[in-house]
PDB file of C-alpha atoms and ligand atoms in Angstrom:
ATOM      1  CA  MET A   1     -10.593   8.959  26.875  1.00 69.00           C
ATOM      2  CA  THR A   2      -8.709  10.133  23.833  1.00 93.00           C
ATOM      3  CA  ALA A   3      -7.033   7.541  21.603  1.00 98.00           C
ATOM      4  CA  LYS A   4      -3.315   7.114  21.173  1.00 98.00           C
ATOM      5  CA  ILE A   5      -2.372   8.626  17.790  1.00 98.00           C
ATOM      6  CA  ILE A   6      -0.434   6.118  15.659  1.00 98.00           C
ATOM      7  CA  ASP A   7       2.390   8.155  14.032  1.00 98.00           C
ATOM      8  CA  GLY A   8       2.805   6.680  10.520  1.00 98.00           C
ATOM      9  CA  THR A   9       5.319   9.397   9.553  1.00 98.00           C
ATOM     10  CA  SER A  10       7.678   8.383  12.341  1.00 98.00           C
ATOM     11  CA  ILE A  11       7.273   4.596  11.830  1.00 98.00           C
ATOM     12  CA  ALA A  12       7.800   4.997   8.062  1.00 98.00           C
ATOM     13  CA  ALA A  13      10.922   7.084   8.742  1.00 98.00           C
ATOM     14  CA  ASP A  14      12.303   4.295  10.954  1.00 98.00           C
ATOM     15  CA  ILE A  15      11.676   1.668   8.241  1.00 98.00           C
ATOM     16  CA  GLN A  16      13.231   3.917   5.604  1.00 98.00           C
ATOM     17  CA  GLU A  17      16.355   4.317   7.753  1.00 98.00           C
ATOM     18  CA  GLU A  18      16.584   0.532   8.179  1.00 98.00           C
ATOM     19  CA  VAL A  19      16.368   0.088   4.383  1.00 98.00           C
ATOM     20  CA  LYS A  20      19.016   2.721   3.840  1.00 98.00           C
ATOM     21  CA  ILE A  21      21.443   1.004   6.213  1.00 98.00           C
ATOM     22  CA  ALA A  22      20.795  -2.359   4.485  1.00 98.00           C
ATOM     23  CA  VAL A  23      21.349  -0.883   1.036  1.00 98.00           C
ATOM     24  CA  GLU A  24      24.672   0.619   2.223  1.00 98.00           C
ATOM     25  CA  ALA A  25      25.707  -2.757   3.558  1.00 98.00           C
ATOM     26  CA  MET A  26      24.718  -4.460   0.249  1.00 98.00           C
ATOM     27  CA  GLN A  27      26.786  -1.990  -1.724  1.00 98.00           C
ATOM     28  CA  ALA A  28      29.768  -2.492   0.621  1.00 98.00           C
ATOM     29  CA  THR A  29      29.511  -6.295   0.568  1.00 98.00           C
ATOM     30  CA  HIS A  30      28.341  -7.039  -2.977  1.00 97.00           C
ATOM     31  CA  ASN A  31      29.074  -3.829  -4.901  1.00 97.00           C
ATOM     32  CA  TYR A  32      25.421  -3.895  -5.887  1.00 97.00           C
ATOM     33  CA  VAL A  33      22.502  -1.616  -5.205  1.00 98.00           C
ATOM     34  CA  PRO A  34      18.812  -2.516  -5.627  1.00 98.00           C
ATOM     35  CA  GLY A  35      17.007  -1.050  -8.684  1.00 98.00           C
ATOM     36  CA  LEU A  36      13.354  -0.230  -9.085  1.00 98.00           C
ATOM     37  CA  ALA A  37      11.696   0.322 -12.514  1.00 98.00           C
ATOM     38  CA  THR A  38       8.728   2.566 -12.423  1.00 98.00           C
ATOM     39  CA  VAL A  39       6.311   2.389 -15.389  1.00 98.00           C
ATOM     40  CA  LEU A  40       3.908   5.303 -15.822  1.00 98.00           C
ATOM     41  CA  VAL A  41       1.411   5.275 -18.710  1.00 98.00           C
ATOM     42  CA  GLY A  42      -0.095   8.692 -19.633  1.00 98.00           C
ATOM     43  CA  GLU A  43      -0.193  11.801 -17.515  1.00 96.00           C
ATOM     44  CA  ASN A  44      -2.766  11.191 -14.804  1.00 96.00           C
ATOM     45  CA  PRO A  45      -1.764  13.916 -12.317  1.00 95.00           C
ATOM     46  CA  ALA A  46      -2.178  11.773  -9.201  1.00 94.00           C
ATOM     47  CA  SER A  47      -0.248   8.865 -10.699  1.00 97.00           C
ATOM     48  CA  THR A  48       2.516  11.262 -11.884  1.00 97.00           C
ATOM     49  CA  THR A  49       2.862  12.666  -8.387  1.00 96.00           C
ATOM     50  CA  TYR A  50       2.916   9.202  -6.763  1.00 96.00           C
ATOM     51  CA  VAL A  51       5.616   7.940  -9.155  1.00 98.00           C
ATOM     52  CA  ARG A  52       7.692  11.094  -8.514  1.00 98.00           C
ATOM     53  CA  MET A  53       7.393  10.552  -4.714  1.00 97.00           C
ATOM     54  CA  LYS A  54       8.393   6.884  -5.099  1.00 98.00           C
ATOM     55  CA  GLN A  55      11.465   7.838  -7.162  1.00 98.00           C
ATOM     56  CA  LYS A  56      12.473  10.571  -4.636  1.00 98.00           C
ATOM     57  CA  ARG A  57      12.173   8.175  -1.677  1.00 98.00           C
ATOM     58  CA  CYS A  58      14.264   5.548  -3.596  1.00 98.00           C
ATOM     59  CA  ALA A  59      17.017   8.135  -4.008  1.00 98.00           C
ATOM     60  CA  GLU A  60      16.926   8.945  -0.255  1.00 98.00           C
ATOM     61  CA  VAL A  61      17.851   5.306   0.602  1.00 98.00           C
ATOM     62  CA  GLY A  62      20.265   4.682  -2.246  1.00 98.00           C
ATOM     63  CA  ILE A  63      17.897   2.534  -4.416  1.00 98.00           C
ATOM     64  CA  ARG A  64      18.391   3.241  -8.142  1.00 98.00           C
ATOM     65  CA  SER A  65      15.137   4.054  -9.883  1.00 97.00           C
ATOM     66  CA  ILE A  66      14.698   3.644 -13.606  1.00 97.00           C
ATOM     67  CA  GLY A  67      11.734   5.657 -14.838  1.00 98.00           C
ATOM     68  CA  HIS A  68       9.736   4.714 -17.948  1.00 98.00           C
ATOM     69  CA  ASN A  69       7.134   7.316 -18.896  1.00 98.00           C
ATOM     70  CA  LEU A  70       5.004   6.030 -21.765  1.00 98.00           C
ATOM     71  CA  PRO A  71       2.422   7.682 -24.000  1.00 98.00           C
ATOM     72  CA  GLU A  72      -1.251   7.383 -23.040  1.00 98.00           C
ATOM     73  CA  ASP A  73      -2.045   5.498 -26.263  1.00 98.00           C
ATOM     74  CA  ILE A  74       0.700   2.830 -25.991  1.00 98.00           C
ATOM     75  CA  PRO A  75      -0.444  -0.466 -27.449  1.00 98.00           C
ATOM     76  CA  GLN A  76      -0.817  -3.475 -25.106  1.00 98.00           C
ATOM     77  CA  GLU A  77       1.938  -5.436 -26.899  1.00 98.00           C
ATOM     78  CA  ASP A  78       4.453  -2.622 -26.502  1.00 98.00           C
ATOM     79  CA  LEU A  79       3.738  -2.314 -22.764  1.00 98.00           C
ATOM     80  CA  GLU A  80       4.035  -6.062 -22.286  1.00 98.00           C
ATOM     81  CA  GLU A  81       7.264  -6.082 -24.270  1.00 98.00           C
ATOM     82  CA  LEU A  82       8.739  -3.376 -21.998  1.00 98.00           C
ATOM     83  CA  VAL A  83       7.757  -5.451 -18.966  1.00 98.00           C
ATOM     84  CA  GLY A  84       9.467  -8.420 -20.582  1.00 98.00           C
ATOM     85  CA  ASP A  85      12.680  -6.418 -21.117  1.00 98.00           C
ATOM     86  CA  LEU A  86      12.585  -5.323 -17.478  1.00 98.00           C
ATOM     87  CA  ASN A  87      12.042  -8.957 -16.344  1.00 98.00           C
ATOM     88  CA  ALA A  88      15.285  -9.831 -18.203  1.00 98.00           C
ATOM     89  CA  ASP A  89      17.371  -6.908 -16.924  1.00 98.00           C
ATOM     90  CA  PRO A  90      19.627  -7.983 -14.026  1.00 96.00           C
ATOM     91  CA  GLU A  91      19.879  -4.426 -12.792  1.00 97.00           C
ATOM     92  CA  VAL A  92      16.153  -4.218 -12.244  1.00 98.00           C
ATOM     93  CA  ASN A  93      14.979  -5.924  -9.043  1.00 98.00           C
ATOM     94  CA  GLY A  94      11.494  -4.478  -8.820  1.00 98.00           C
ATOM     95  CA  ILE A  95       8.945  -3.513 -11.421  1.00 98.00           C
ATOM     96  CA  LEU A  96       6.141  -1.122 -10.498  1.00 98.00           C
ATOM     97  CA  VAL A  97       3.405  -0.465 -13.058  1.00 98.00           C
ATOM     98  CA  GLN A  98       1.481   2.455 -11.675  1.00 98.00           C
ATOM     99  CA  LEU A  99      -2.320   1.862 -11.606  1.00 96.00           C
ATOM    100  CA  PRO A 100      -4.859   2.630 -12.863  1.00 95.00           C
ATOM    101  CA  LEU A 101      -3.872   2.088 -16.487  1.00 97.00           C
ATOM    102  CA  PRO A 102      -5.713   3.849 -19.294  1.00 97.00           C
ATOM    103  CA  GLY A 103      -8.977   2.117 -20.241  1.00 97.00           C
ATOM    104  CA  HIS A 104      -7.792   0.484 -23.505  1.00 98.00           C
ATOM    105  CA  LEU A 105      -5.149  -1.569 -21.643  1.00 98.00           C
ATOM    106  CA  ASP A 106      -5.755  -4.960 -20.033  1.00 98.00           C
ATOM    107  CA  GLU A 107      -4.438  -4.389 -16.533  1.00 96.00           C
ATOM    108  CA  GLU A 108      -4.682  -8.065 -15.487  1.00 96.00           C
ATOM    109  CA  ALA A 109      -2.656  -9.217 -18.522  1.00 97.00           C
ATOM    110  CA  VAL A 110       0.069  -6.573 -17.779  1.00 98.00           C
ATOM    111  CA  LEU A 111       0.299  -7.592 -14.130  1.00 97.00           C
ATOM    112  CA  ASN A 112       0.484 -11.277 -15.184  1.00 96.00           C
ATOM    113  CA  THR A 113       3.536 -10.450 -17.307  1.00 98.00           C
ATOM    114  CA  ILE A 114       5.647  -9.183 -14.338  1.00 98.00           C
ATOM    115  CA  ASP A 115       8.215 -11.730 -13.126  1.00 98.00           C
ATOM    116  CA  LEU A 116       7.037 -13.034  -9.701  1.00 98.00           C
ATOM    117  CA  GLY A 117      10.410 -12.289  -8.205  1.00 97.00           C
ATOM    118  CA  LYS A 118      10.186  -8.643  -9.287  1.00 98.00           C
ATOM    119  CA  ASP A 119       6.572  -8.011  -8.342  1.00 98.00           C
ATOM    120  CA  VAL A 120       7.342  -5.590  -5.498  1.00 98.00           C
ATOM    121  CA  ASP A 121       3.800  -4.301  -5.514  1.00 97.00           C
ATOM    122  CA  GLY A 122       2.646  -7.818  -4.763  1.00 97.00           C
ATOM    123  CA  PHE A 123      -0.229  -7.583  -7.281  1.00 95.00           C
ATOM    124  CA  HIS A 124       0.522 -10.673  -9.430  1.00 96.00           C
ATOM    125  CA  PRO A 125      -2.391 -13.129  -9.127  1.00 95.00           C
ATOM    126  CA  VAL A 126      -0.088 -15.966  -8.074  1.00 96.00           C
ATOM    127  CA  ASN A 127       1.246 -13.739  -5.284  1.00 96.00           C
ATOM    128  CA  ILE A 128      -2.263 -12.900  -4.161  1.00 96.00           C
ATOM    129  CA  GLY A 129      -3.192 -16.559  -4.390  1.00 97.00           C
ATOM    130  CA  ARG A 130      -0.304 -17.475  -2.054  1.00 97.00           C
ATOM    131  CA  LEU A 131      -1.370 -14.740   0.291  1.00 97.00           C
ATOM    132  CA  ALA A 132      -4.917 -16.225   0.430  1.00 96.00           C
ATOM    133  CA  MET A 133      -3.822 -19.830   1.062  1.00 96.00           C
ATOM    134  CA  LYS A 134      -3.207 -21.429   4.435  1.00 94.00           C
ATOM    135  CA  GLY A 135       0.378 -22.533   4.882  1.00 95.00           C
ATOM    136  CA  ARG A 136       1.644 -20.518   1.926  1.00 96.00           C
ATOM    137  CA  ASN A 137       3.403 -17.174   1.939  1.00 96.00           C
ATOM    138  CA  PRO A 138       3.527 -14.497  -0.741  1.00 97.00           C
ATOM    139  CA  LEU A 139       6.924 -13.443  -2.134  1.00 97.00           C
ATOM    140  CA  PHE A 140       5.869  -9.846  -1.563  1.00 98.00           C
ATOM    141  CA  ILE A 141       3.166  -8.357   0.656  1.00 98.00           C
ATOM    142  CA  PRO A 142       1.264  -5.583  -1.187  1.00 98.00           C
ATOM    143  CA  CYS A 143       2.649  -2.312   0.089  1.00 98.00           C
ATOM    144  CA  THR A 144      -0.377  -0.511   1.673  1.00 98.00           C
ATOM    145  CA  PRO A 145      -1.733  -3.681   3.360  1.00 98.00           C
ATOM    146  CA  TYR A 146       1.829  -4.384   4.587  1.00 98.00           C
ATOM    147  CA  GLY A 147       1.921  -0.842   6.025  1.00 98.00           C
ATOM    148  CA  VAL A 148      -1.344  -1.396   7.838  1.00 98.00           C
ATOM    149  CA  MET A 149      -0.016  -4.565   9.495  1.00 98.00           C
ATOM    150  CA  VAL A 150       3.216  -2.868  10.553  1.00 98.00           C
ATOM    151  CA  LEU A 151       1.333   0.036  12.104  1.00 98.00           C
ATOM    152  CA  LEU A 152      -0.770  -2.408  14.142  1.00 98.00           C
ATOM    153  CA  GLU A 153       2.251  -4.418  15.220  1.00 98.00           C
ATOM    154  CA  LYS A 154       4.383  -1.368  16.077  1.00 97.00           C
ATOM    155  CA  SER A 155       1.507   0.053  18.142  1.00 97.00           C
ATOM    156  CA  GLY A 156       1.289  -3.110  20.217  1.00 98.00           C
ATOM    157  CA  VAL A 157      -2.183  -4.044  19.019  1.00 98.00           C
ATOM    158  CA  GLU A 158      -2.940  -7.788  19.679  1.00 98.00           C
ATOM    159  CA  ILE A 159      -4.090  -9.209  16.349  1.00 98.00           C
ATOM    160  CA  SER A 160      -4.418 -12.894  17.158  1.00 98.00           C
ATOM    161  CA  GLY A 161      -7.883 -13.725  18.413  1.00 98.00           C
ATOM    162  CA  SER A 162      -9.209 -10.262  17.710  1.00 98.00           C
ATOM    163  CA  GLU A 163     -12.382  -9.328  15.842  1.00 99.00           C
ATOM    164  CA  ALA A 164     -11.224  -7.424  12.760  1.00 99.00           C
ATOM    165  CA  VAL A 165     -13.577  -5.571  10.386  1.00 99.00           C
ATOM    166  CA  VAL A 166     -12.321  -4.379   7.012  1.00 98.00           C
ATOM    167  CA  LEU A 167     -14.373  -1.785   5.181  1.00 98.00           C
ATOM    168  CA  GLY A 168     -13.784  -2.185   1.432  1.00 98.00           C
ATOM    169  CA  ARG A 169     -12.839  -5.039  -0.831  1.00 97.00           C
ATOM    170  CA  SER A 170     -10.461  -3.569  -3.394  1.00 96.00           C
ATOM    171  CA  ASN A 171      -7.716  -5.713  -4.921  1.00 95.00           C
ATOM    172  CA  ILE A 172      -5.073  -3.217  -3.742  1.00 95.00           C
ATOM    173  CA  VAL A 173      -6.180  -2.728  -0.104  1.00 97.00           C
ATOM    174  CA  GLY A 174      -9.355  -4.266   1.307  1.00 98.00           C
ATOM    175  CA  LEU A 175      -8.930  -7.821   0.066  1.00 98.00           C
ATOM    176  CA  PRO A 176      -5.230  -8.267   0.876  1.00 98.00           C
ATOM    177  CA  VAL A 177      -5.620  -6.546   4.267  1.00 98.00           C
ATOM    178  CA  ALA A 178      -8.352  -8.980   5.160  1.00 98.00           C
ATOM    179  CA  MET A 179      -6.230 -11.940   4.118  1.00 98.00           C
ATOM    180  CA  LEU A 180      -3.226 -10.656   6.118  1.00 98.00           C
ATOM    181  CA  LEU A 181      -5.370 -10.202   9.245  1.00 98.00           C
ATOM    182  CA  GLN A 182      -6.724 -13.696   8.851  1.00 97.00           C
ATOM    183  CA  LYS A 183      -3.183 -15.055   8.489  1.00 97.00           C
ATOM    184  CA  ALA A 184      -2.342 -13.252  11.729  1.00 97.00           C
ATOM    185  CA  ASN A 185      -5.233 -15.177  13.332  1.00 98.00           C
ATOM    186  CA  ALA A 186      -7.864 -12.423  13.551  1.00 98.00           C
ATOM    187  CA  THR A 187     -11.495 -13.306  12.911  1.00 98.00           C
ATOM    188  CA  VAL A 188     -12.232 -11.142   9.876  1.00 98.00           C
ATOM    189  CA  THR A 189     -15.380  -9.613   8.517  1.00 98.00           C
ATOM    190  CA  ILE A 190     -15.301  -7.783   5.179  1.00 98.00           C
ATOM    191  CA  CYS A 191     -17.954  -5.044   4.743  1.00 98.00           C
ATOM    192  CA  HIS A 192     -18.683  -3.236   1.473  1.00 96.00           C
ATOM    193  CA  SER A 193     -21.169  -1.031  -0.314  1.00 93.00           C
ATOM    194  CA  ARG A 194     -23.936  -3.674  -0.149  1.00 96.00           C
ATOM    195  CA  THR A 195     -23.467  -4.466   3.566  1.00 98.00           C
ATOM    196  CA  LYS A 196     -26.819  -3.935   5.208  1.00 97.00           C
ATOM    197  CA  ASP A 197     -26.035  -2.687   8.712  1.00 98.00           C
ATOM    198  CA  LEU A 198     -22.509  -1.440   8.591  1.00 98.00           C
ATOM    199  CA  ALA A 199     -22.443   0.035  12.099  1.00 98.00           C
ATOM    200  CA  ALA A 200     -23.601  -3.278  13.615  1.00 98.00           C
ATOM    201  CA  HIS A 201     -20.413  -4.840  12.262  1.00 98.00           C
ATOM    202  CA  THR A 202     -18.029  -1.948  12.986  1.00 98.00           C
ATOM    203  CA  ARG A 203     -19.163  -1.772  16.614  1.00 98.00           C
ATOM    204  CA  GLU A 204     -17.913  -5.289  17.142  1.00 98.00           C
ATOM    205  CA  ALA A 205     -14.424  -4.611  15.744  1.00 99.00           C
ATOM    206  CA  ASP A 206     -11.335  -4.680  17.962  1.00 99.00           C
ATOM    207  CA  ILE A 207      -9.479  -3.669  14.820  1.00 99.00           C
ATOM    208  CA  LEU A 208     -11.268  -1.535  12.208  1.00 99.00           C
ATOM    209  CA  VAL A 209      -9.648  -0.886   8.848  1.00 99.00           C
ATOM    210  CA  ALA A 210     -11.433   1.747   6.730  1.00 98.00           C
ATOM    211  CA  ALA A 211     -10.611   1.493   3.012  1.00 98.00           C
ATOM    212  CA  ILE A 212     -13.944   2.263   1.423  1.00 97.00           C
ATOM    213  CA  GLY A 213     -13.184   5.671  -0.192  1.00 96.00           C
ATOM    214  CA  ARG A 214     -16.029   7.602   1.407  1.00 97.00           C
ATOM    215  CA  ARG A 215     -15.090  10.747   3.230  1.00 98.00           C
ATOM    216  CA  GLU A 216     -15.400  10.648   7.031  1.00 98.00           C
ATOM    217  CA  MET A 217     -18.002   7.849   6.807  1.00 98.00           C
ATOM    218  CA  VAL A 218     -16.934   6.112  10.011  1.00 98.00           C
ATOM    219  CA  THR A 219     -18.153   8.231  12.972  1.00 98.00           C
ATOM    220  CA  GLY A 220     -17.345   7.758  16.667  1.00 98.00           C
ATOM    221  CA  ASP A 221     -20.683   6.090  17.430  1.00 98.00           C
ATOM    222  CA  MET A 222     -19.649   3.290  14.976  1.00 98.00           C
ATOM    223  CA  VAL A 223     -16.455   2.503  16.846  1.00 98.00           C
ATOM    224  CA  LYS A 224     -16.099   0.029  19.702  1.00 98.00           C
ATOM    225  CA  PRO A 225     -14.556   1.654  22.791  1.00 98.00           C
ATOM    226  CA  GLY A 226     -10.787   0.950  22.878  1.00 98.00           C
ATOM    227  CA  ALA A 227     -10.652  -0.335  19.246  1.00 98.00           C
ATOM    228  CA  ALA A 228      -7.622   0.207  16.952  1.00 98.00           C
ATOM    229  CA  VAL A 229      -8.772   2.260  13.936  1.00 99.00           C
ATOM    230  CA  ILE A 230      -6.641   2.265  10.786  1.00 99.00           C
ATOM    231  CA  ASP A 231      -7.802   4.830   8.206  1.00 98.00           C
ATOM    232  CA  VAL A 232      -6.602   4.065   4.646  1.00 98.00           C
ATOM    233  CA  GLY A 233      -8.843   6.716   2.994  1.00 97.00           C
ATOM    234  CA  ILE A 234      -7.478   9.837   1.311  1.00 96.00           C
ATOM    235  CA  ASN A 235     -10.298  12.268   0.391  1.00 96.00           C
ATOM    236  CA  GLN A 236     -10.421  15.962  -0.353  1.00 96.00           C
ATOM    237  CA  LYS A 237     -12.526  18.231   1.876  1.00 97.00           C
ATOM    238  CA  GLU A 238     -13.156  21.853   1.007  1.00 97.00           C
ATOM    239  CA  ASP A 239     -11.243  24.165   3.332  1.00 97.00           C
ATOM    240  CA  PRO A 240     -11.152  27.864   2.360  1.00 97.00           C
ATOM    241  CA  THR A 241      -8.317  28.459   4.911  1.00 97.00           C
ATOM    242  CA  LYS A 242      -5.999  26.350   2.685  1.00 96.00           C
ATOM    243  CA  LYS A 243      -4.249  27.864  -0.360  1.00 95.00           C
ATOM    244  CA  ARG A 244      -5.366  24.967  -2.590  1.00 95.00           C
ATOM    245  CA  GLY A 245      -8.952  25.221  -1.241  1.00 97.00           C
ATOM    246  CA  TYR A 246      -9.127  21.802   0.375  1.00 97.00           C
ATOM    247  CA  ARG A 247      -7.461  19.554   2.949  1.00 96.00           C
ATOM    248  CA  LEU A 248      -7.104  15.791   3.092  1.00 96.00           C
ATOM    249  CA  VAL A 249      -9.321  13.702   5.336  1.00 98.00           C
ATOM    250  CA  GLY A 250      -9.784   9.937   5.708  1.00 98.00           C
ATOM    251  CA  ASP A 251     -12.709   7.531   5.589  1.00 98.00           C
ATOM    252  CA  VAL A 252     -12.956   8.035   9.345  1.00 98.00           C
ATOM    253  CA  ASP A 253     -14.336  11.163  11.083  1.00 98.00           C
ATOM    254  CA  PHE A 254     -11.162  11.589  13.130  1.00 98.00           C
ATOM    255  CA  GLU A 255     -12.539  14.078  15.689  1.00 98.00           C
ATOM    256  CA  SER A 256     -15.400  11.897  16.883  1.00 98.00           C
ATOM    257  CA  ALA A 257     -13.628   8.502  16.414  1.00 98.00           C
ATOM    258  CA  LYS A 258     -10.576   9.497  18.484  1.00 98.00           C
ATOM    259  CA  GLU A 259     -12.773  10.063  21.506  1.00 98.00           C
ATOM    260  CA  VAL A 260     -13.835   6.366  21.424  1.00 98.00           C
ATOM    261  CA  ALA A 261     -10.927   4.415  19.895  1.00 98.00           C
ATOM    262  CA  GLY A 262      -7.932   3.134  21.811  1.00 98.00           C
ATOM    263  CA  ALA A 263      -5.542   3.904  18.990  1.00 98.00           C
ATOM    264  CA  ILE A 264      -6.097   5.667  15.665  1.00 98.00           C
ATOM    265  CA  THR A 265      -4.182   6.742  12.572  1.00 98.00           C
ATOM    266  CA  PRO A 266      -4.495  10.359  11.407  1.00 98.00           C
ATOM    267  CA  VAL A 267      -4.890  11.507   7.767  1.00 98.00           C
ATOM    268  CA  PRO A 268      -2.483  12.632   6.584  1.00 97.00           C
ATOM    269  CA  GLY A 269       0.405  11.072   8.574  1.00 98.00           C
ATOM    270  CA  GLY A 270      -0.972   7.587   9.175  1.00 98.00           C
ATOM    271  CA  VAL A 271      -1.088   4.860   6.511  1.00 98.00           C
ATOM    272  CA  GLY A 272       0.038   7.197   3.674  1.00 97.00           C
ATOM    273  CA  PRO A 273       3.737   7.440   4.474  1.00 96.00           C
ATOM    274  CA  MET A 274       3.900   3.689   5.089  1.00 98.00           C
ATOM    275  CA  THR A 275       3.056   2.632   1.509  1.00 98.00           C
ATOM    276  CA  ILE A 276       6.265   3.890  -0.009  1.00 97.00           C
ATOM    277  CA  ALA A 277       8.359   2.719   2.972  1.00 98.00           C
ATOM    278  CA  MET A 278       7.079  -0.833   2.401  1.00 98.00           C
ATOM    279  CA  LEU A 279       7.777  -0.481  -1.348  1.00 98.00           C
ATOM    280  CA  LEU A 280      11.405   0.325  -0.527  1.00 98.00           C
ATOM    281  CA  LYS A 281      11.508  -2.688   1.839  1.00 98.00           C
ATOM    282  CA  ASN A 282      10.034  -4.980  -0.862  1.00 98.00           C
ATOM    283  CA  THR A 283      12.572  -3.696  -3.439  1.00 98.00           C
ATOM    284  CA  LEU A 284      15.438  -4.392  -0.998  1.00 98.00           C
ATOM    285  CA  HIS A 285      13.949  -7.879  -0.428  1.00 98.00           C
ATOM    286  CA  ALA A 286      13.869  -8.470  -4.215  1.00 98.00           C
ATOM    287  CA  ALA A 287      17.478  -7.530  -4.529  1.00 98.00           C
ATOM    288  CA  GLU A 288      18.420  -9.825  -1.589  1.00 98.00           C
ATOM    289  CA  MET A 289      16.629 -12.706  -3.292  1.00 97.00           C
ATOM    290  CA  SER A 290      18.432 -12.024  -6.586  1.00 96.00           C
ATOM    291  CA  LEU A 291      21.812 -12.050  -4.854  1.00 96.00           C
ATOM    292  CA  ALA A 292      20.992 -15.343  -3.141  1.00 93.00           C
ATOM    293  CA  ASP A 293      20.150 -17.027  -6.453  1.00 81.00           C
TER     294      ASP A 293
HETATM  295  N1  GUN B   1      -2.245   2.917  -7.566  1.00 59.42           N
HETATM  296  C1  GUN B   1      -2.739   3.202  -6.336  1.00 59.42           C
HETATM  297  N2  GUN B   1      -1.978   2.567  -5.377  1.00 59.42           N
HETATM  298  C2  GUN B   1      -1.057   1.892  -6.022  1.00 59.42           C
HETATM  299  C3  GUN B   1       0.048   1.069  -5.629  1.00 59.42           C
HETATM  300  O1  GUN B   1       0.288   0.829  -4.451  1.00 59.42           O
HETATM  301  N3  GUN B   1       0.874   0.615  -6.617  1.00 59.42           N
HETATM  302  C4  GUN B   1       0.637   0.848  -7.911  1.00 59.42           C
HETATM  303  N4  GUN B   1       1.478   0.336  -8.818  1.00 59.42           N
HETATM  304  N5  GUN B   1      -0.356   1.632  -8.336  1.00 59.42           N
HETATM  305  C5  GUN B   1      -1.177   2.127  -7.353  1.00 59.42           C
END
């Protein structure tokens, strides 16, 4: 049996269209459009590309983006002062500080400075704390984990009562995905670089989320027949047939896994397009909350 391919590009486009319609309605009703401030420190090429993509997608749905490109050597106080100004600016609904920050900066202190109501990345420790706690809800769900959950839901995967295994425990993906799956009543196992017998865990998973950052590490023999496999990895693999010399692959060996799984996301075209779609949704949500104040 070959798995159903979960089309993240199409699901993300639907969400983006919903946001666009809601932004148009907000403009018509309140004469107000959501605004997203992007903060980029230095010139890391991947970060620069990501921020540019976020700004482009904002423009497509009518969200105003306000870009702040700062020098690599900006002092901590100046960065925190900028975040403070953005917190106070009524035209800014969301503040996105692109990570990673250069080594001399205290990332945790910067994220702590962002107003909870503008934390559209959902990285503020209080937001993550609420996500972790029973009976509490975060103001914003971190974008990539949110995208993973939407892909599962839109693909008709039953989360409640399932065995879910998350590979990876990063603050941005692994940890919040695990907490969201638990909130949705899955029984969750988190595996990481020190897990002794990874395959023994993955073979039990009805839902397998791979966010471990190791190219094509999950092979078909590690997948439970019929499982839903969500691949968050983005890795380069040499490919002389491509002009740039490589192509993108995930943490899952797609060819072997798709023969065993019930549903699977491709790379590219799975989780990737969802992250920005969920950022747009969070920014809209921030603007709705500010109008309701
Ligand atoms: N770096 C890698 N992923 C992300 C993300 O989702 N948001 C921000 N701000 N930085 C990132």
